Short mmCIF file of C-alpha atoms and ligand atoms in Angstrom, two decimals:
data_model
loop_
_atom_site.label_atom_id
_atom_site.label_comp_id
_atom_site.label_asym_id
_atom_site.label_seq_id
_atom_site.Cartn_x
_atom_site.Cartn_y
_atom_site.Cartn_z
CA MET A 178 -95.11 -88.25 -127.10
CA ASP A 179 -94.64 -91.97 -127.71
CA LYS A 180 -92.07 -92.01 -130.52
CA GLY A 181 -93.79 -95.02 -132.05
CA LYS A 182 -96.83 -92.85 -132.71
CA LEU A 183 -94.83 -90.10 -134.40
CA PRO A 184 -95.31 -89.83 -138.17
CA LEU A 185 -92.15 -90.45 -140.17
CA HIS A 186 -93.33 -88.15 -142.96
CA VAL A 187 -95.69 -85.18 -142.66
CA GLY A 188 -96.98 -83.21 -145.66
CA VAL A 189 -98.28 -79.68 -145.19
CA ILE A 190 -100.61 -77.85 -147.57
CA MET A 191 -99.72 -74.35 -146.44
CA ASP A 192 -102.93 -72.58 -147.35
CA GLY A 193 -104.35 -69.24 -146.23
CA ASN A 194 -101.51 -66.77 -146.76
CA GLY A 195 -103.65 -64.54 -148.98
CA ARG A 196 -106.59 -64.40 -146.55
CA TRP A 197 -104.19 -63.79 -143.66
CA ALA A 198 -102.81 -60.74 -145.47
CA LYS A 199 -106.26 -59.52 -146.55
CA LYS A 200 -107.49 -59.54 -142.95
CA ARG A 201 -104.61 -57.20 -142.13
CA LEU A 202 -105.16 -55.00 -145.20
CA MET A 203 -101.77 -56.11 -146.51
CA PRO A 204 -100.88 -57.20 -150.06
CA ARG A 205 -101.03 -61.00 -150.62
CA LYS A 206 -97.29 -60.92 -151.23
CA LEU A 207 -96.72 -60.07 -147.59
CA GLY A 208 -98.89 -63.00 -146.56
CA HIS A 209 -96.54 -65.25 -148.51
CA LYS A 210 -93.54 -63.71 -146.75
CA TYR A 211 -95.01 -64.45 -143.33
CA GLY A 212 -95.95 -67.89 -144.61
CA MET A 213 -92.37 -68.56 -145.66
CA ASP A 214 -91.11 -67.49 -142.22
CA ARG A 215 -93.55 -69.90 -140.62
CA MET A 216 -92.49 -72.70 -142.96
CA ILE A 217 -88.86 -72.36 -141.84
CA GLY A 218 -89.99 -72.31 -138.19
CA LEU A 219 -92.08 -75.44 -138.71
CA ALA A 220 -89.21 -77.25 -140.43
CA GLU A 221 -86.98 -76.58 -137.42
CA HIS A 222 -89.73 -77.68 -135.06
CA ALA A 223 -90.52 -80.85 -137.04
CA LYS A 224 -86.84 -81.76 -137.06
CA LYS A 225 -86.56 -81.28 -133.29
CA SER A 226 -89.69 -83.39 -132.81
CA GLY A 227 -88.01 -86.35 -134.55
CA ILE A 228 -89.96 -86.25 -137.81
CA LYS A 229 -87.78 -87.45 -140.69
CA TYR A 230 -89.49 -85.87 -143.72
CA LEU A 231 -91.54 -82.70 -143.98
CA THR A 232 -93.05 -81.98 -147.39
CA VAL A 233 -94.18 -78.40 -147.86
CA TYR A 234 -96.54 -77.45 -150.70
CA VAL A 235 -95.10 -74.14 -151.84
CA MET A 236 -96.65 -73.77 -155.31
CA SER A 237 -98.94 -76.02 -157.31
CA THR A 238 -98.92 -76.46 -161.09
CA GLU A 239 -102.31 -74.68 -161.01
CA ASN A 240 -100.93 -71.77 -158.94
CA LEU A 241 -98.19 -71.16 -161.51
CA ALA A 242 -100.65 -71.34 -164.39
CA ARG A 243 -103.49 -69.34 -162.84
CA ARG A 244 -102.16 -66.70 -160.43
CA PRO A 245 -101.25 -63.16 -161.47
CA GLU A 246 -97.66 -62.73 -162.62
CA ASP A 247 -96.71 -60.34 -159.83
CA GLU A 248 -97.83 -62.80 -157.14
CA ILE A 249 -95.79 -65.61 -158.75
CA GLU A 250 -92.81 -63.30 -159.19
CA GLY A 251 -93.15 -62.39 -155.49
CA LEU A 252 -93.00 -66.08 -154.59
CA PHE A 253 -89.87 -66.55 -156.70
CA GLY A 254 -88.35 -63.53 -154.96
CA LEU A 255 -89.00 -65.17 -151.59
CA ILE A 256 -87.44 -68.44 -152.76
CA ARG A 257 -84.32 -66.59 -153.92
CA LYS A 258 -84.04 -64.95 -150.52
CA TYR A 259 -84.93 -67.90 -148.30
CA PHE A 260 -82.77 -70.43 -150.07
CA THR A 261 -79.66 -68.37 -149.74
CA VAL A 262 -80.17 -67.60 -146.04
CA ASN A 263 -82.63 -69.77 -144.08
CA VAL A 264 -82.44 -73.01 -146.02
CA LYS A 265 -78.65 -72.84 -145.86
CA LYS A 266 -78.95 -72.64 -142.08
CA LEU A 267 -80.96 -75.86 -142.12
CA PHE A 268 -78.10 -77.59 -143.97
CA ASP A 269 -75.58 -76.31 -141.49
CA CYS A 270 -77.54 -78.35 -138.95
CA GLY A 271 -77.25 -81.55 -141.05
CA SER A 272 -80.63 -81.43 -142.78
CA GLY A 273 -81.28 -82.29 -146.37
CA ILE A 274 -83.52 -80.90 -149.07
CA LYS A 275 -85.34 -82.57 -151.94
CA ILE A 276 -87.19 -80.66 -154.64
CA ILE A 277 -90.35 -82.15 -156.15
CA GLY A 278 -92.24 -80.64 -159.08
CA ASP A 279 -91.55 -79.52 -162.62
CA ILE A 280 -88.86 -76.91 -162.05
CA SER A 281 -87.75 -76.83 -165.71
CA VAL A 282 -90.12 -73.94 -166.51
CA LEU A 283 -89.05 -71.71 -163.58
CA PRO A 284 -86.72 -68.71 -164.04
CA LYS A 285 -83.16 -69.90 -164.76
CA ASP A 286 -81.64 -68.46 -161.59
CA VAL A 287 -84.35 -70.06 -159.43
CA ILE A 288 -83.67 -73.45 -161.07
CA LYS A 289 -80.00 -73.04 -160.26
CA ILE A 290 -80.68 -72.10 -156.63
CA LEU A 291 -82.94 -75.13 -156.18
CA GLU A 292 -80.59 -77.56 -157.95
CA ASP A 293 -77.56 -76.28 -156.04
CA ALA A 294 -79.42 -76.69 -152.76
CA GLU A 295 -80.34 -80.26 -153.64
CA LYS A 296 -76.76 -81.05 -154.67
CA ALA A 297 -75.38 -79.58 -151.43
CA SER A 298 -77.80 -81.68 -149.43
CA PRO A 299 -76.07 -84.35 -147.31
CA GLU A 300 -76.38 -87.94 -148.53
CA LYS A 301 -77.74 -89.29 -145.26
CA ALA A 302 -79.68 -86.51 -143.55
CA GLU A 303 -81.48 -87.06 -140.26
CA PHE A 304 -84.21 -84.69 -141.49
CA THR A 305 -85.27 -83.85 -145.05
CA LEU A 306 -87.34 -80.88 -146.14
CA VAL A 307 -89.19 -81.85 -149.33
CA PHE A 308 -90.00 -78.69 -151.23
CA ALA A 309 -92.97 -79.00 -153.63
CA ILE A 310 -92.80 -76.27 -156.24
CA ASN A 311 -94.72 -76.19 -159.50
CA TYR A 312 -95.84 -79.55 -158.13
CA GLY A 313 -98.97 -81.34 -159.26
CA GLY A 314 -99.83 -84.91 -158.35
CA ARG A 315 -101.37 -85.56 -161.75
CA ARG A 316 -98.37 -84.17 -163.61
CA GLU A 317 -96.09 -86.29 -161.43
CA ILE A 318 -98.02 -89.46 -162.31
CA ILE A 319 -98.11 -88.65 -166.02
CA ASN A 320 -94.40 -87.89 -165.95
CA ALA A 321 -93.72 -91.25 -164.28
CA VAL A 322 -95.91 -93.08 -166.83
CA ASN A 323 -93.98 -91.47 -169.68
CA LYS A 324 -90.68 -92.49 -168.11
CA ALA A 325 -91.98 -96.05 -167.77
CA LEU A 326 -93.12 -96.11 -171.41
CA LEU A 327 -89.73 -94.91 -172.60
CA ARG A 328 -88.05 -97.62 -170.57
CA GLY A 329 -90.40 -100.30 -171.88
CA GLY A 330 -91.77 -103.34 -170.08
CA SER A 331 -94.30 -103.18 -167.28
CA VAL A 332 -94.17 -101.59 -163.83
CA ASP A 333 -95.25 -102.70 -160.36
CA GLU A 334 -95.84 -100.52 -157.30
CA ASN A 335 -92.16 -100.54 -156.31
CA SER A 336 -90.72 -99.70 -159.70
CA PHE A 337 -93.44 -97.12 -160.40
CA GLU A 338 -92.92 -95.31 -157.10
CA ALA A 339 -89.24 -94.95 -157.91
CA LEU A 340 -90.24 -92.97 -161.03
CA LEU A 341 -92.27 -90.41 -159.09
CA TYR A 342 -90.64 -87.13 -158.04
CA THR A 343 -90.69 -88.51 -154.49
CA GLY A 344 -88.68 -91.65 -155.39
CA GLY A 345 -86.90 -92.84 -152.26
CA VAL A 346 -89.12 -90.86 -149.86
CA PRO A 347 -91.63 -92.92 -147.85
CA ASP A 348 -95.34 -92.13 -148.29
CA PRO A 349 -96.69 -89.37 -146.03
CA ASP A 350 -98.23 -90.71 -142.82
CA LEU A 351 -100.00 -87.45 -142.10
CA ILE A 352 -101.14 -84.63 -144.36
CA ILE A 353 -102.09 -81.35 -142.71
CA ARG A 354 -104.01 -78.64 -144.55
CA THR A 355 -104.30 -75.21 -142.97
CA GLY A 356 -106.71 -72.48 -144.02
CA GLY A 357 -110.01 -74.32 -143.60
CA GLU A 358 -110.49 -75.97 -147.00
CA MET A 359 -111.07 -79.71 -146.99
CA ARG A 360 -109.38 -80.85 -150.16
CA LEU A 361 -105.97 -81.98 -151.33
CA SER A 362 -105.62 -79.67 -154.35
CA ASN A 363 -103.40 -82.05 -156.36
CA PHE A 364 -100.97 -82.70 -153.48
CA LEU A 365 -99.20 -86.09 -153.30
CA THR A 366 -102.07 -87.70 -155.23
CA TYR A 367 -100.45 -91.12 -155.54
CA GLN A 368 -98.59 -91.10 -152.23
CA SER A 369 -101.56 -90.00 -150.09
CA ALA A 370 -103.48 -93.27 -150.60
CA TYR A 371 -103.23 -94.23 -146.91
CA ALA A 372 -102.26 -90.88 -145.35
CA GLU A 373 -104.15 -89.64 -142.32
CA LEU A 374 -105.68 -86.25 -143.08
CA TYR A 375 -105.85 -83.33 -140.66
CA PHE A 376 -107.61 -80.07 -141.48
CA SER A 377 -107.13 -76.88 -139.49
CA ASP A 378 -109.00 -73.60 -139.82
CA VAL A 379 -105.89 -71.66 -138.83
CA LEU A 380 -104.42 -69.62 -141.70
CA PHE A 381 -100.89 -70.79 -142.44
CA PRO A 382 -98.90 -67.78 -141.15
CA ASP A 383 -100.62 -68.33 -137.77
CA PHE A 384 -100.09 -72.12 -137.77
CA SER A 385 -97.80 -72.26 -134.74
CA ASP A 386 -95.61 -75.09 -133.49
CA ALA A 387 -98.34 -75.74 -130.90
CA GLU A 388 -100.95 -76.10 -133.68
CA PHE A 389 -98.63 -78.54 -135.45
CA ASP A 390 -98.28 -80.51 -132.19
CA LYS A 391 -102.10 -80.70 -131.98
CA ALA A 392 -102.08 -82.43 -135.36
CA LEU A 393 -99.40 -84.86 -134.11
CA THR A 394 -101.47 -85.65 -131.01
CA ASP A 395 -104.53 -86.23 -133.17
CA PHE A 396 -102.50 -88.51 -135.43
CA ALA A 397 -101.15 -90.49 -132.46
CA ALA A 398 -104.71 -91.35 -131.39
CA ARG A 399 -105.73 -92.76 -134.77
CA GLU A 400 -105.87 -96.41 -135.61
CA ARG A 401 -104.33 -97.09 -139.00
CA ARG A 402 -105.63 -100.32 -140.41
CA PHE A 403 -104.40 -100.37 -144.02
CA GLY A 404 -107.27 -102.59 -144.98
CA ARG A 405 -106.85 -105.07 -142.14
CA ALA A 406 -109.87 -106.39 -140.22
C1 LIG B 502 -101.24 -70.64 -150.01
O1 LIG B 502 -101.92 -69.50 -149.70
C2 LIG B 502 -99.92 -70.36 -150.69
C3 LIG B 502 -99.95 -70.56 -152.14
C4 LIG B 502 -100.89 -71.16 -152.80
C5 LIG B 502 -98.83 -70.04 -152.91
P1 LIG B 502 -102.96 -68.83 -150.69
O2 LIG B 502 -102.22 -67.81 -151.48
O3 LIG B 502 -103.70 -69.84 -151.46
O4 LIG B 502 -103.91 -68.11 -149.64
P2 LIG B 502 -105.49 -68.02 -149.70
O5 LIG B 502 -106.01 -69.41 -149.80
O6 LIG B 502 -105.83 -67.19 -150.90
O7 LIG B 502 -105.85 -67.37 -148.41
C1 LIG B 503 -103.00 -75.32 -152.53
O1 LIG B 503 -103.61 -74.12 -152.21
C2 LIG B 503 -101.61 -75.06 -153.02
C3 LIG B 503 -100.65 -74.62 -152.01
C4 LIG B 503 -100.88 -74.44 -150.74
C5 LIG B 503 -99.32 -74.37 -152.49
P1 LIG B 503 -104.59 -73.37 -153.22
O2 LIG B 503 -105.05 -72.15 -152.53
O3 LIG B 503 -103.92 -73.19 -154.53
O4 LIG B 503 -105.76 -74.43 -153.40
P2 LIG B 503 -107.25 -74.24 -153.92
O5 LIG B 503 -107.18 -73.45 -155.19
O6 LIG B 503 -107.98 -73.50 -152.84
O7 LIG B 503 -107.77 -75.63 -154.08
MG1 LIG B 504 -105.44 -70.88 -151.09
#
């Protein structure tokens, strides 16, 4: 593919794990496990493709507040496991990680795992996995507004963007949602203003590298005008 038509930053709303498991008469938890495997696979594939940032929506503020405790605990269990093994492997290949979301309310050991991973992340990575956990676009904006108020004075787009969880990360060029729903569910609310959107019916655990490439091909054919005539 023409490298000029490759998105710098892709966001993925990894939806459909529960339905994927249900179709196989498995508990939802297992759907999340297969989803996590696929996420690691996609991160490796995105990196090889030359994408610089991949943001994965792992858990929304609404998921944490509204899903049964055992499902949430299952997700934390997966994070504990995947961060110590698979994510570490990503680092060994020179990749970085950035956490976005309100992690302060997560279990203490999970906070430590996430913070340690971020600290161990190389300063100048050729690929960064942005991990959105207990993330909500609205909460992110409110959080940034409060920071701005504490600081005093007014903000412009540049100074405000630096106060978002994603400070320093360019806006997503392409947002992919798997699982058939056509909504953003509080994902990158501020940053998605000019993102190209791509919706796939494929449930996330089945969203293969080839399906991801289809989204890239679709993106490459779009004309982005940013308001120009
Ligand atoms: C997405 O899959 C993963 C999370 C929200 C944690 P879902 O769990 O929402 O799966 P469906 O949409 O119920 O199939
Ligand atoms: C969005 O999926 C959140 C993640 C994929 C982490 P949901 O399944 O929570 O979204 P809704 O509830 O269908 O909008
Ligand atoms: Mg869902």
